[in-house]
Short mmCIF file of C-alpha atoms and ligand atoms in Angstrom, two decimals:
data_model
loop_
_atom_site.label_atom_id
_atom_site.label_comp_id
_atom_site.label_asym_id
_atom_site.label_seq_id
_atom_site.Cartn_x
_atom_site.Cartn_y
_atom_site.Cartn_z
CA UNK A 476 12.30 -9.35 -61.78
CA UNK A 477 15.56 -9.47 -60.07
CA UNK A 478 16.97 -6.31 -61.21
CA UNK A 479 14.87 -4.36 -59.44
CA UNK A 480 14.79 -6.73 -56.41
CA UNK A 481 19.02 -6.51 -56.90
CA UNK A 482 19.08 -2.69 -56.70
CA UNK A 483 16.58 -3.28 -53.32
CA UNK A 484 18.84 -5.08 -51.48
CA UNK A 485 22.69 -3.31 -52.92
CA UNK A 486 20.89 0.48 -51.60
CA UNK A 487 19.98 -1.65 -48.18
CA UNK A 488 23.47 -3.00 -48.01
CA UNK A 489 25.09 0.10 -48.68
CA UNK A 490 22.85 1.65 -45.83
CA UNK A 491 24.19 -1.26 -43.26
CA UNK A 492 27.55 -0.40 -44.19
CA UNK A 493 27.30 3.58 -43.89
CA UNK A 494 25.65 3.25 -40.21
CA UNK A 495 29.00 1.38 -39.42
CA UNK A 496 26.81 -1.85 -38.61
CA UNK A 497 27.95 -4.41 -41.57
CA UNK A 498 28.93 -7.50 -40.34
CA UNK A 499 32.16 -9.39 -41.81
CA UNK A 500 33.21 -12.76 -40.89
CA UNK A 501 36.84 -13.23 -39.85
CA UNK A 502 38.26 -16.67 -40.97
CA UNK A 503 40.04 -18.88 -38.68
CA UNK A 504 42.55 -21.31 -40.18
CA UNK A 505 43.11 -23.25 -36.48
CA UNK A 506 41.21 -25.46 -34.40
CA UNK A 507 39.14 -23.18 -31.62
CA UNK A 508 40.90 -22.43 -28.40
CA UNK A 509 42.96 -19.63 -26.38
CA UNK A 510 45.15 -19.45 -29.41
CA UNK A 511 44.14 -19.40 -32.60
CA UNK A 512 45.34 -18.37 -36.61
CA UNK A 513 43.49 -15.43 -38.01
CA UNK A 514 44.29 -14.45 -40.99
CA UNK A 515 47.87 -15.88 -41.00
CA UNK A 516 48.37 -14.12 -37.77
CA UNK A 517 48.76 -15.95 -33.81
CA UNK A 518 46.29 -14.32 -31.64
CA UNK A 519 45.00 -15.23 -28.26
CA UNK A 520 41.45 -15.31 -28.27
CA UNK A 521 39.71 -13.40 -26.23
CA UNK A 522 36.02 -13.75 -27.90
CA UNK A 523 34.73 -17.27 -27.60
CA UNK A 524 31.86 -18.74 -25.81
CA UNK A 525 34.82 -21.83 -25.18
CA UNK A 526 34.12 -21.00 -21.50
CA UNK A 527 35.54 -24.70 -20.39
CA UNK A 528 38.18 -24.70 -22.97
CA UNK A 529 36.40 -28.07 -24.25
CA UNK A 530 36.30 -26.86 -28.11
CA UNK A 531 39.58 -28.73 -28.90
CA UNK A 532 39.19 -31.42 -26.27
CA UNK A 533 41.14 -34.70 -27.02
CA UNK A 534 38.67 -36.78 -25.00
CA UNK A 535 35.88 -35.35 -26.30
CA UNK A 536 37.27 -35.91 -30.11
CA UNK A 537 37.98 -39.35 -29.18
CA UNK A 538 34.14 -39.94 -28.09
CA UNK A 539 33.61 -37.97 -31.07
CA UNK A 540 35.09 -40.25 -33.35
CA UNK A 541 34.26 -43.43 -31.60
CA UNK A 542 30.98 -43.11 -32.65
CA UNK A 543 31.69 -41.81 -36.01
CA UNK A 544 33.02 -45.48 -36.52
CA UNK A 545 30.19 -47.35 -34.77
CA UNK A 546 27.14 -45.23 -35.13
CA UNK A 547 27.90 -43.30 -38.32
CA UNK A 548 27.69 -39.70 -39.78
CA UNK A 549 24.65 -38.93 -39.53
CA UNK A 550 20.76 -39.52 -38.76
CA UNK A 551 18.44 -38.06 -41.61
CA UNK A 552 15.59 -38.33 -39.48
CA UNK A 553 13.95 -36.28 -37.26
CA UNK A 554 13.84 -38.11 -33.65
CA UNK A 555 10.04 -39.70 -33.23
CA UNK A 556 10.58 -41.23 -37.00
CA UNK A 557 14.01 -43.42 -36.55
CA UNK A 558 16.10 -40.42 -35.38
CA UNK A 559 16.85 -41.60 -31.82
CA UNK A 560 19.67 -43.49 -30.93
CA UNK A 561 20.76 -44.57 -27.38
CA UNK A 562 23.10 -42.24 -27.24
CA UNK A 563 20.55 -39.17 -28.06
CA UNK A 564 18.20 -41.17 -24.52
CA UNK A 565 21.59 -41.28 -22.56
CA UNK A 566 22.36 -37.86 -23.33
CA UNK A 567 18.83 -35.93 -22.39
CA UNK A 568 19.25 -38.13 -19.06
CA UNK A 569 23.23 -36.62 -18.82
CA UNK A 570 21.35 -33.24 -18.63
CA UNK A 571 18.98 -33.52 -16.16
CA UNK A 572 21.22 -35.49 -14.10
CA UNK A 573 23.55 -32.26 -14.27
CA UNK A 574 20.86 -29.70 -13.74
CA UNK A 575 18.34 -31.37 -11.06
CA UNK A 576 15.60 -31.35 -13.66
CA UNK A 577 13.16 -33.87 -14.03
CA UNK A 578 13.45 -34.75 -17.82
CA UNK A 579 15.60 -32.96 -21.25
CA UNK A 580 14.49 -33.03 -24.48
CA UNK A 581 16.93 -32.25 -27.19
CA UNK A 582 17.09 -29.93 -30.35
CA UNK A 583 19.38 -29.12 -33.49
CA UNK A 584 20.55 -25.47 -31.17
CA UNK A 585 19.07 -23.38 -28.38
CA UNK A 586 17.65 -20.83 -30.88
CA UNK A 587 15.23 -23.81 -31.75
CA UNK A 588 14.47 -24.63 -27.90
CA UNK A 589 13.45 -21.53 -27.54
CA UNK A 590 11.80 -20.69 -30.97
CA UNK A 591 9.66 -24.12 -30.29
CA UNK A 592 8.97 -23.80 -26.36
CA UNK A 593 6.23 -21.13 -25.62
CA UNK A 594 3.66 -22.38 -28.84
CA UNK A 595 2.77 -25.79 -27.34
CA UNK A 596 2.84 -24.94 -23.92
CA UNK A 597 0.86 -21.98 -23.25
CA UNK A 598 -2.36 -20.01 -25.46
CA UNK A 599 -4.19 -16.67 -26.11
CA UNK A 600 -5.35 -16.53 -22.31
CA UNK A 601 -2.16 -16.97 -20.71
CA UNK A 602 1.05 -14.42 -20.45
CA UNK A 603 4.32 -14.33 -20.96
CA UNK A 604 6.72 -11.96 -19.11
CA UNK A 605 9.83 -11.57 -20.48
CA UNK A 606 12.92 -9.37 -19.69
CA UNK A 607 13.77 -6.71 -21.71
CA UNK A 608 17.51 -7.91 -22.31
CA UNK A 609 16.55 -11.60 -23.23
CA UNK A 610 18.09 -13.42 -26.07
CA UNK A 611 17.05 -13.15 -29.87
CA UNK A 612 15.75 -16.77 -29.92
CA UNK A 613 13.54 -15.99 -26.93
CA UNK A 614 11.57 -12.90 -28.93
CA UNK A 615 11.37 -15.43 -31.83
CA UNK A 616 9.82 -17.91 -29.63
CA UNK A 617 7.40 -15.03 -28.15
CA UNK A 618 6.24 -14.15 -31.00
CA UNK A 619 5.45 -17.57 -32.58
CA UNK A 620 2.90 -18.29 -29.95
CA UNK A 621 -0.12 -16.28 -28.94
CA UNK A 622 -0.32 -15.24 -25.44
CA UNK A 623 -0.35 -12.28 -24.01
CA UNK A 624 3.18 -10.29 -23.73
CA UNK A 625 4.88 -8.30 -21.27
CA UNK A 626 8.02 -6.81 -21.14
CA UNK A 627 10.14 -5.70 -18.31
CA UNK A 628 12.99 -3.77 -17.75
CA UNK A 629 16.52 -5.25 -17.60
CA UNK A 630 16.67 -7.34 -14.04
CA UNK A 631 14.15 -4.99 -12.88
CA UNK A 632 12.09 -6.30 -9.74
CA UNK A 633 9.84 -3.72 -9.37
CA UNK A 634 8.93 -3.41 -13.18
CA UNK A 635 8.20 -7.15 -13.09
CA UNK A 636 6.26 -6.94 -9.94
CA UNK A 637 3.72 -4.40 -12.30
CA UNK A 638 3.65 -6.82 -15.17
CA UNK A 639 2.90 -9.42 -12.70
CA UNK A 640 -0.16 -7.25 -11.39
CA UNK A 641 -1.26 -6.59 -14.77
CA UNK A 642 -1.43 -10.05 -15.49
CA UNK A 643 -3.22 -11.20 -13.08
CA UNK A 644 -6.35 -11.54 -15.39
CA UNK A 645 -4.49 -14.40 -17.05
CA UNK A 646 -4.72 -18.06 -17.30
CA UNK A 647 -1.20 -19.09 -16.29
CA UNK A 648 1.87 -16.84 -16.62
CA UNK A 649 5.55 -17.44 -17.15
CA UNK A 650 8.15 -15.34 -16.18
CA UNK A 651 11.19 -15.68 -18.24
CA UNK A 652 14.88 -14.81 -18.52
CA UNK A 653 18.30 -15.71 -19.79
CA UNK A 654 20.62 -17.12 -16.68
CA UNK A 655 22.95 -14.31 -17.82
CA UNK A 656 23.15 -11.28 -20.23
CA UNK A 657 25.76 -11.52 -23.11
CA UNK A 658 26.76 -7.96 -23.12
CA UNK A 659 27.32 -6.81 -19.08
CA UNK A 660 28.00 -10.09 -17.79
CA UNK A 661 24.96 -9.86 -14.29
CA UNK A 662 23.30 -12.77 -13.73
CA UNK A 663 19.34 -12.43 -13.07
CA UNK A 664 18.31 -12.27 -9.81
CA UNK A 665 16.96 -15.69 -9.79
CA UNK A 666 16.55 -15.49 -6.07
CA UNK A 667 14.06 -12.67 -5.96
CA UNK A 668 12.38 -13.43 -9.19
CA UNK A 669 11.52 -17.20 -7.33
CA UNK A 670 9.69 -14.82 -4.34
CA UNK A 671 7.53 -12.89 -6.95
CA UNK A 672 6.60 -15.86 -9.10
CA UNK A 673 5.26 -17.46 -5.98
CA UNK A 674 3.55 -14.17 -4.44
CA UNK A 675 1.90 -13.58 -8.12
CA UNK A 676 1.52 -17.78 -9.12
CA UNK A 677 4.15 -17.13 -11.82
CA UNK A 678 5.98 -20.27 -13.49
CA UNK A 679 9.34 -19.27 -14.56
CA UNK A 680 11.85 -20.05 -17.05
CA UNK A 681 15.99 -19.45 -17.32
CA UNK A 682 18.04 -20.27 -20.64
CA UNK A 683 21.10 -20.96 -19.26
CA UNK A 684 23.22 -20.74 -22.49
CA UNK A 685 25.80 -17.97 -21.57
CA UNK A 686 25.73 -19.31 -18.02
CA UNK A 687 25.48 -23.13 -17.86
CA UNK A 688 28.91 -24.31 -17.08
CA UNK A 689 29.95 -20.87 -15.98
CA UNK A 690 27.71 -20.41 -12.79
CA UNK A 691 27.71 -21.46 -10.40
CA UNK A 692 30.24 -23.24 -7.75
CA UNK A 693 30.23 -26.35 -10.09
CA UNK A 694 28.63 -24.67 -13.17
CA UNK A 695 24.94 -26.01 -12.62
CA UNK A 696 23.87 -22.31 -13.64
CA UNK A 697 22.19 -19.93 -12.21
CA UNK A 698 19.50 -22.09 -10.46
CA UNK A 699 23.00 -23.41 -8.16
CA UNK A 700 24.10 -19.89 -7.51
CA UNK A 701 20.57 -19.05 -5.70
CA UNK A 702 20.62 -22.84 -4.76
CA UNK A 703 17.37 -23.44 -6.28
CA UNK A 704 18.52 -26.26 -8.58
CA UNK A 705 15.51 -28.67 -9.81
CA UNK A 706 12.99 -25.61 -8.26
CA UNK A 707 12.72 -23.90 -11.57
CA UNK A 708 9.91 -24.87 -14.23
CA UNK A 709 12.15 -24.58 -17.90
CA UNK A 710 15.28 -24.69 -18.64
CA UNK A 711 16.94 -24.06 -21.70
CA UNK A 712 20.76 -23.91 -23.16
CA UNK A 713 23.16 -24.67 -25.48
CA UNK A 714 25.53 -27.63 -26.36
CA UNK A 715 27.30 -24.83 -28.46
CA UNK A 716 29.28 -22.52 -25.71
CA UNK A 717 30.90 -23.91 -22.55
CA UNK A 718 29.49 -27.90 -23.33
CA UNK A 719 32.02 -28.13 -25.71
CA UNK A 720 31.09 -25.63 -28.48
CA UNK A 721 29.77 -27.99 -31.14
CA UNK A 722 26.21 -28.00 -31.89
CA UNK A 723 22.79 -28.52 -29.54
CA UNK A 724 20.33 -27.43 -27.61
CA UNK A 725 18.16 -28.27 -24.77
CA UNK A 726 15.46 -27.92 -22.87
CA UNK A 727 14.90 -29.91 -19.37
CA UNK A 728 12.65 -29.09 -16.49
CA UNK A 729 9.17 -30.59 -15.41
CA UNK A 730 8.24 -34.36 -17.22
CA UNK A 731 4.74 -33.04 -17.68
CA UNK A 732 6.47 -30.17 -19.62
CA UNK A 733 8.79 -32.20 -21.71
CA UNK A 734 6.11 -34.76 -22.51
CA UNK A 735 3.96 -31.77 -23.96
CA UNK A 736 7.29 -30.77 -25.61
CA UNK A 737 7.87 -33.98 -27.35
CA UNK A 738 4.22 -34.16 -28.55
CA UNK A 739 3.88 -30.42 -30.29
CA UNK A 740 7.23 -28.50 -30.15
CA UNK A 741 7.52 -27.61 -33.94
CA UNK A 742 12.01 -27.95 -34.44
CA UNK A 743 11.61 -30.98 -32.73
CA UNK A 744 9.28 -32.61 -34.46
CA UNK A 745 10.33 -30.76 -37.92
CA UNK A 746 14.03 -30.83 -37.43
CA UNK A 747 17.17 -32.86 -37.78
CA UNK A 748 18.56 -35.34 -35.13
CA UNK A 749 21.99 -34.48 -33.84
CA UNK A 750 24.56 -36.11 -35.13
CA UNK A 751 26.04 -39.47 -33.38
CA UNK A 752 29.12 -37.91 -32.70
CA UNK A 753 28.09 -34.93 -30.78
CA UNK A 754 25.68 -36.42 -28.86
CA UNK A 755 28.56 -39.44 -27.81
CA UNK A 756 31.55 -35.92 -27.39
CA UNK A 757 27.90 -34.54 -24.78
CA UNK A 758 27.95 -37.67 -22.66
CA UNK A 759 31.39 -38.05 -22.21
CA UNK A 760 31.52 -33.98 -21.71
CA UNK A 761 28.68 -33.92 -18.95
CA UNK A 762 30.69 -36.86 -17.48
CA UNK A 763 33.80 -34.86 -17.48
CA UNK A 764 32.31 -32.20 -15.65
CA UNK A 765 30.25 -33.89 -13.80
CA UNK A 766 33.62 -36.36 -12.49
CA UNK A 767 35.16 -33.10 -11.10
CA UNK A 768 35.03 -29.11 -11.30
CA UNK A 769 38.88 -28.62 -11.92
CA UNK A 770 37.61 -26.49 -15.22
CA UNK A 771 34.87 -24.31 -13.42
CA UNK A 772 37.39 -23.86 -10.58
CA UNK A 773 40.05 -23.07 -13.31
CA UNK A 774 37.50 -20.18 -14.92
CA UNK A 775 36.53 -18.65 -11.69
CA UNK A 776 39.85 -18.39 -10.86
CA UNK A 777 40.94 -16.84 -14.31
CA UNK A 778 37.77 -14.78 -14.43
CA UNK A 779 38.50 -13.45 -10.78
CA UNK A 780 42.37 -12.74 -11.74
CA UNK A 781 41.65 -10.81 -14.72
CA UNK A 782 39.10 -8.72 -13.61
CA UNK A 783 40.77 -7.58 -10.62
CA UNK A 784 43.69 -6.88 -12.39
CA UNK A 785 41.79 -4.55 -14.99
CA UNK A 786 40.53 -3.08 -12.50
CA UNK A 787 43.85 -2.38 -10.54
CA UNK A 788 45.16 -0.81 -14.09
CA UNK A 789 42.71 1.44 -13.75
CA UNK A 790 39.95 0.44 -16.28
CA UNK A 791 35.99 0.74 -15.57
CA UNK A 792 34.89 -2.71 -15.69
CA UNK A 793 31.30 -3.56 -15.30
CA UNK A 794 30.67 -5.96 -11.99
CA UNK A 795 30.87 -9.30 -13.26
CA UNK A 796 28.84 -12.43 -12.14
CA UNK A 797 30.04 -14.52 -14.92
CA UNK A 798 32.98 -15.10 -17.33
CA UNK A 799 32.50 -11.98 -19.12
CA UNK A 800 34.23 -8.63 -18.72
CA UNK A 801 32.77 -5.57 -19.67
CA UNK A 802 35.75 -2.92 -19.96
CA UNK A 803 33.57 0.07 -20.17
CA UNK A 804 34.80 3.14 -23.09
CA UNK A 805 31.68 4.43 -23.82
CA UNK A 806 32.58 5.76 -26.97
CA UNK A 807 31.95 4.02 -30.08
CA UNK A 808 34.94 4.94 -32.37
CA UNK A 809 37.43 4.42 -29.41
CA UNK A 810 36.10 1.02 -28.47
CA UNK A 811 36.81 0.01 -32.57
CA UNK A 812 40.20 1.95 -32.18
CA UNK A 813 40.82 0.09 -28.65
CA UNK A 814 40.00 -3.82 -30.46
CA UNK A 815 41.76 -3.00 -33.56
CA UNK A 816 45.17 -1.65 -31.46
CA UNK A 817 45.14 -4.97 -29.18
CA UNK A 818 44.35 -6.59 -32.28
CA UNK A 819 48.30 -5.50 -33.44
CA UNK A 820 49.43 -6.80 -29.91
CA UNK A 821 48.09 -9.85 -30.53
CA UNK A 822 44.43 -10.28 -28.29
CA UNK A 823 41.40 -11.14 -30.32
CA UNK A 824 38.34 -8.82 -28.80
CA UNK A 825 35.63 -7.10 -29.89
CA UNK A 826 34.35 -3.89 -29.44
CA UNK A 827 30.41 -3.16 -28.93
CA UNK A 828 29.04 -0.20 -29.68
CA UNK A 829 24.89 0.94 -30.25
CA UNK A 830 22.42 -0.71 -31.51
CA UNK A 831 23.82 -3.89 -29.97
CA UNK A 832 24.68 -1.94 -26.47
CA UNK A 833 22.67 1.44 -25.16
CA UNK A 834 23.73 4.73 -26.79
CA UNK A 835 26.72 5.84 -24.81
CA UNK A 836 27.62 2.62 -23.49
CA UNK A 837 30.12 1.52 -26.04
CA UNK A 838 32.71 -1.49 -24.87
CA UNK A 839 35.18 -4.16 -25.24
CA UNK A 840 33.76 -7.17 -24.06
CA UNK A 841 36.71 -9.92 -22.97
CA UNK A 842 35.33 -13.21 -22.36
CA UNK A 843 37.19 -15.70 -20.01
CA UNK A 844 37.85 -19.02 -20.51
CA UNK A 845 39.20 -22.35 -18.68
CA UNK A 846 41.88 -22.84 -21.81
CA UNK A 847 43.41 -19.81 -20.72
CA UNK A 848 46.74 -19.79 -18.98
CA UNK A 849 48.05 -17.68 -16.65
CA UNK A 850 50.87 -16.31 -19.48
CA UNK A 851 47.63 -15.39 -21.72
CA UNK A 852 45.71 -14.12 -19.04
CA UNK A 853 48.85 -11.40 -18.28
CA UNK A 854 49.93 -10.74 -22.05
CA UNK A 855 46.20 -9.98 -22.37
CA UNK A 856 47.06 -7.16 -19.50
CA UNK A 857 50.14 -5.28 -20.70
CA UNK A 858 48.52 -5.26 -23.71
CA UNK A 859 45.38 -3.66 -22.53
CA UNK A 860 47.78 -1.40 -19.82
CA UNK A 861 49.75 -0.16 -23.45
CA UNK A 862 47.11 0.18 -25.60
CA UNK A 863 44.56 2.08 -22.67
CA UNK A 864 47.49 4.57 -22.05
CA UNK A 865 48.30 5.21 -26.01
CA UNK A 866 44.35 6.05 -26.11
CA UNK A 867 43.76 7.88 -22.67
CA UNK A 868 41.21 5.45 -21.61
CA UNK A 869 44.02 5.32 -18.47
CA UNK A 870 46.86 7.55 -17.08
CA UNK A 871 49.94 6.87 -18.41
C1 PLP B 1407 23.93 -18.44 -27.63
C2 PLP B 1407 22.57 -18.35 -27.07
C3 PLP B 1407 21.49 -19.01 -27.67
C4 PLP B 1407 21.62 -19.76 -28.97
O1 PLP B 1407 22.34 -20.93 -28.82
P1 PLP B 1407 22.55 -21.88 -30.09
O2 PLP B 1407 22.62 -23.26 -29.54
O3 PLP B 1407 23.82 -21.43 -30.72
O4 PLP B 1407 21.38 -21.69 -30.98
C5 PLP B 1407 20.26 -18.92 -27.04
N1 PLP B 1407 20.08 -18.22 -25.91
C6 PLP B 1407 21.10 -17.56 -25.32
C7 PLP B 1407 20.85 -16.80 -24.06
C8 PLP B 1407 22.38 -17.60 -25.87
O5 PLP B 1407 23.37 -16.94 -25.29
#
């Protein structure tokens, strides 16, 4: 049978790689962090979700390892059996200490907070409304449960305030986005989305993965930059970009909600514990943060710096609400030609062309981080100055 099934997949694979859209994985031989080995060569990384700079974090490899000694490697259980330790309890309270929220309940990653939260919490007669730009694990989750879907456009108010009408016939509705999207950097409009849920008797949800830690004036997310922390019905996020980049997910919100969670939400009931270690490196990392917000200050100010100075070269940069910087080429071929140039100079970015962006809207997205130093921050712009005059994306 697999012959056939071979010669399937190799004319597939050869199709992926003519459209330009194969994927290939480049190896690391450092520990994660503003500078890293790739491929034998120093680069300073300008791709990582490391928002906080906690990847490498002595004090969080120290928790780490503490409980590597004391409560082993690993769990092999999922958490109602015996795969809850005091440290997995201490953790979920961490998190909604940090966000406002009434209760957390953890998972092995976001994908699965997401992929298990819409199933046990809402049925055929109810709706979900969902913007168009939200995550992959968020259409997973969609479509694993049954209620009614709507889509709307990209941050769109008056789109949603149609699905909204249309939905009125429904049991309970949900309106749901991520905090902020990957690929432009804007932050929903959390603020106006909170007057039409209440207008049209909407709950609403925000995964805060890209912008937990980043939003924010001390990185509570997008529910602190509209200052309507605790007001918001689901959260969800990751333990695997700014919380220190290891492995985890969330969710925390309403007790009622977590309750139901803990009864019927299929990864957490059919999934893997995290590991002692990472949930000891998430206390002491919600601590850290929590102590003071000399790393969110840090970003802001990096984030702020950079993007200003882009702009002052002369580049079209997409307005920014978070720690990502859209420098806008539009054309696919140039924004390869642009990565693999700065590559030579030494800055790890990639370039993002259609299906992942619009047609047209081809970019290099930089991503900011708290383990950035000035030094990086302004090698990262003569390098981008040299390479944007060499390809005309500036004036020289
Ligand atoms: C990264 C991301 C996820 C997935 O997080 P994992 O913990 O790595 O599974 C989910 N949602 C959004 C919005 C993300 O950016």
């Amino acid at each position: 049978m697999y012959g056939k099934y071979k010669e399937h997949l190799s004319k597939e694979l050869a199709n992926i790689k003519e459209a330009g859209l194969y994927k290939n994985e480049r190896v690391i031989t450092s520990a994660q962090g503003a500078e890293i080995e790739v491929g034998g060569l120093k680069v300073l990384n300008f791709c990582m979700n490391n928002y906080l700079g906690l990847s490498n974090n002595p004090e969080l490899i120290k928790a780490a390892k503490e409980a590597l000694d004391t409560r082993g490697y690993g769990m092999s259980s999922v958490r109602f059996i015996c795969g809850t330790q005091d440290l997995h309890k201490t953790l979920e309270a961490k998190i909604a200490n940090f966000f406002g929220t009434e209760d957390t309940i953890l998972y092995a990653a976001a994908f699965d907070a997401n992929g298990g939260v819409f199933e046990p919490l809402f049925a055929e007669q109810d709706a979900i409304i969902s913007d168009s730009l939200n995550h992959a694990s968020i259409i997973d989750g969609v479509r694993l449960s049954k209620p009614v879907r709507y889509r709307y456009n990209n941050a769109d108010m008056a789109d949603l305030e149609e699905r909204l009408k249309e939905s009125q016939a429904q049991r309970f509705r949900i309106i749901v986005t991520d905090g902020v999207f990957s690929m432009d950097g804007n932050v929903a409009p959390l603020d106006k989305i909170k007057i039409l849920a209440e207008k049209y008797n909407a709950l609403i949800m925000v995964d805060e993965s890209h912008s937990a830690g980043v939003v924010g004036k001390t990185g509570r997310g997008v529910t602190e930059l509209y200052n309507i922390k605790g007001e918001v019905d689901i959260i969800t996020g990751t333990l695997g970009k700014a919380f220190g980049g290891a492995i985890g997910g969330f969710t925390t919100g309403r007790k009622e909600i977590i309750e139901m969670l803990r009864q019927r939400s299929r990864p957490y009931l059919f999934s893997n514990s995290i590991p002692p270690s990472v949930a000891n490196a998430g206390i002491k990392m919600f601590d850290m943060v929590s102590e003071t917000t000399h790393l969110q200050d840090k970003l802001h100010s990096n984030t702020k710096y950079f993007v200003s100075k882009m702009i002052e070269a002369g580049f079209d940069v997409k307005p920014t609400e978070s720690a990502i910087c859209a420098v806008m080429l539009y054309d696919a071929k140039l924004s390869q030609d642009f990565a693999s140039e700065l590559l030579k100079e030494g800055i790890y970015v990639i370039g993002f062309y259609f299906p992942v962006v619009p047609r047209g809207e081809a970019r290099i997205r930089v991503q900011l981080s708290a383990a950035h130093e000035k030094e990086h921050l302004d090698k990262a712009l003569i390098a981008f100055a040299k390479v944007g005059k060499a390809l005309k994306v500036i004036p020289a």
